[in-house]
Tab-separated table of C-alpha atoms in Angstrom:
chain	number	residue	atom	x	y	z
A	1	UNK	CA	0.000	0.000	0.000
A	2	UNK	CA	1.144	3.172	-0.959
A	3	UNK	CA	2.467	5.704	2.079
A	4	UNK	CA	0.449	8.616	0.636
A	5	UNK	CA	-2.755	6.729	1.814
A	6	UNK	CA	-1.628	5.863	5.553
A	7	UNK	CA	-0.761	9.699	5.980
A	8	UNK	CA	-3.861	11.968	7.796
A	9	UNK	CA	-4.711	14.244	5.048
A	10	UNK	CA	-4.683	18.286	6.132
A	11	UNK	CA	-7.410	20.547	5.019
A	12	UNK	CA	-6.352	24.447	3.211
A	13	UNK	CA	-6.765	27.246	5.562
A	14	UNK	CA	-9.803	28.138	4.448
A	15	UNK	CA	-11.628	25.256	4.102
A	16	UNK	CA	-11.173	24.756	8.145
A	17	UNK	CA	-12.068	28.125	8.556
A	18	UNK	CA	-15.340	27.495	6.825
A	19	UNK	CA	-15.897	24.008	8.275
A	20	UNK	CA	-14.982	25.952	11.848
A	21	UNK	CA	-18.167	28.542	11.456
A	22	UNK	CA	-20.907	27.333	13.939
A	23	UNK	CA	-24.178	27.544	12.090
A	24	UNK	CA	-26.916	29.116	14.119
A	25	UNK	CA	-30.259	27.123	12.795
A	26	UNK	CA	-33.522	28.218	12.759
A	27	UNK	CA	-36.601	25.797	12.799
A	28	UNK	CA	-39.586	27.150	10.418
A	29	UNK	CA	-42.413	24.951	10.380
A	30	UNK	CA	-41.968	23.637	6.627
A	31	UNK	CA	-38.538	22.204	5.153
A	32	UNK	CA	-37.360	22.168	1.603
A	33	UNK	CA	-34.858	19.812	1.121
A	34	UNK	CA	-32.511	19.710	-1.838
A	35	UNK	CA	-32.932	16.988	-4.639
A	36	UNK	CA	-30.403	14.582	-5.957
A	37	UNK	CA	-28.422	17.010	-7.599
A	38	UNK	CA	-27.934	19.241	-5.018
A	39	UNK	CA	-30.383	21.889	-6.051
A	40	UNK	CA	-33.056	23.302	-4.621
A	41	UNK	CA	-36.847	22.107	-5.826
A	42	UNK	CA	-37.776	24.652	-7.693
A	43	UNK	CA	-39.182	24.214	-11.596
A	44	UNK	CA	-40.868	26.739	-13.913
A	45	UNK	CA	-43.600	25.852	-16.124
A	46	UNK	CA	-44.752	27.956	-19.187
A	47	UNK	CA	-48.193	27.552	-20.527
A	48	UNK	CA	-51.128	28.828	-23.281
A	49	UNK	CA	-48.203	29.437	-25.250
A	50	UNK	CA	-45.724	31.518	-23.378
A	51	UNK	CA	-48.307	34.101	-21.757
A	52	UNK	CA	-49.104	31.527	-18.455
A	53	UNK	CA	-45.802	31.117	-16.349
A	54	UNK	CA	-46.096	29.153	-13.184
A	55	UNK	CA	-43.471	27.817	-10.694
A	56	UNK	CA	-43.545	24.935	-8.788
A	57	UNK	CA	-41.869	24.010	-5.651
A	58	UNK	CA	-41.803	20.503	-5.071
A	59	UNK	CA	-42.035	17.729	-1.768
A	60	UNK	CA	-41.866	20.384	0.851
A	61	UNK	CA	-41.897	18.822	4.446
A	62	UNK	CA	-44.003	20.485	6.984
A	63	UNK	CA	-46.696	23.023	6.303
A	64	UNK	CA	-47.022	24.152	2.937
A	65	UNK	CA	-49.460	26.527	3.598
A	66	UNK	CA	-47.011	28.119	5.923
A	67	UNK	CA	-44.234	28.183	3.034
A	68	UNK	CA	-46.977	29.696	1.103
A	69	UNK	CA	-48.083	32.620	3.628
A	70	UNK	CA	-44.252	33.580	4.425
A	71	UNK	CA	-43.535	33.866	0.458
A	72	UNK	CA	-46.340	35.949	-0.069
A	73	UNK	CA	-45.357	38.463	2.805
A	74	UNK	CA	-41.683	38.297	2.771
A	75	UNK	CA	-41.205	37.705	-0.798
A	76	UNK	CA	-42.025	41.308	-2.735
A	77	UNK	CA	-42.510	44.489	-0.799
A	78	UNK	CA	-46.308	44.914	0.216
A	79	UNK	CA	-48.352	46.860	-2.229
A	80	UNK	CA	-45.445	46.206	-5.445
A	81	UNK	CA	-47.190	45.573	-8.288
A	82	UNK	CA	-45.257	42.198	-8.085
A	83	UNK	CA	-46.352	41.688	-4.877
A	84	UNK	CA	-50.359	42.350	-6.727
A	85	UNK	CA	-49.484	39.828	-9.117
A	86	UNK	CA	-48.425	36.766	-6.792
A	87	UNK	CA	-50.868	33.770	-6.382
A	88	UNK	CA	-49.244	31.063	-4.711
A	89	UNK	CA	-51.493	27.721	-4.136
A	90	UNK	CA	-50.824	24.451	-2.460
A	91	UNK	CA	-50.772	21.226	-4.122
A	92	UNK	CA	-51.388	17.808	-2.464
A	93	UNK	CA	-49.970	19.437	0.963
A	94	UNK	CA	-46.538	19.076	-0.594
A	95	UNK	CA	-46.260	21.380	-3.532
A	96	UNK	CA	-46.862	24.779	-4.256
A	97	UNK	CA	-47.736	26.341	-7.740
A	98	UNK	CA	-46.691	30.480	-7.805
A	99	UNK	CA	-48.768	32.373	-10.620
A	100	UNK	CA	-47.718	35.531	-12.249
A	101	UNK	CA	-44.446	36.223	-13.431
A	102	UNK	CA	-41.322	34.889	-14.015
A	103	UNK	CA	-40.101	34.698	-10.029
A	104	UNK	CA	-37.673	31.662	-10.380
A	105	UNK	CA	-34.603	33.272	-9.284
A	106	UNK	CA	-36.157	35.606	-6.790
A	107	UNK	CA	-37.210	32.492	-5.012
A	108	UNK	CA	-34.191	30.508	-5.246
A	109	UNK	CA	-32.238	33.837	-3.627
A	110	UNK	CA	-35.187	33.680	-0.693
A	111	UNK	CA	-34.623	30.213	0.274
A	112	UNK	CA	-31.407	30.605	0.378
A	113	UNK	CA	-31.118	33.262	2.516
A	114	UNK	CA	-33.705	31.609	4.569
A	115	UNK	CA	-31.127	28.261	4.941
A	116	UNK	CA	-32.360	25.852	2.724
């Protein structure tokens, strides 16, 4: 067997300075766990030929409806026309389909700053 494999491997600076940070979690009463690849659940859908775009979040653990209510208040500033435009439903208890616009990123960015 080769020596190189026996030896304790040693981490860069900054990847123990990363692995070092405490994180502080914070329990919400829905979780959105990442798929397969890493990424987080979230698909868009375009429909009637291009003028219907929805967006689906998929197999969300907890209370949907709870994802659903903290996306429509924390999502857009209150009274932005964005904010007019957002519909968000709930599927089966473990999806949710957002109406309106073309949101897919703006999502992504707030449940990732959220900790998912």
């Amino acid at each position: 067997m080769l020596r190189s494999f026996c030896l304790p491997r040693r981490l860069p600076a900054a990847t123990r300075f990363l692995s070092s940070l405490q994180r502080t979690s914070v329990h919400y009463p829905y979780f959105v766990p990442r798929n397969s690849n890493g990424s987080l659940p979230v698909y868009t859908d375009i429909r009637n030929g291009g003028t219907r775009f929805l967006l689906s979040i998929r197999n969300i653990d907890g209370d949907a409806s709870a994802l659903a209510n903290s996306l429509s208040t924390e999502l857009f500033a209150p009274g932005s026309p964005e904010a007019m435009k957002l519909q968000i439903s709930v599927v089966r208890s473990k999806h949710l389909i957002i109406q309106g616009g073309k949101w897919k990123h703006n999502v992504v960015e707030w449940l990732v700053k959220k900790g998912f």
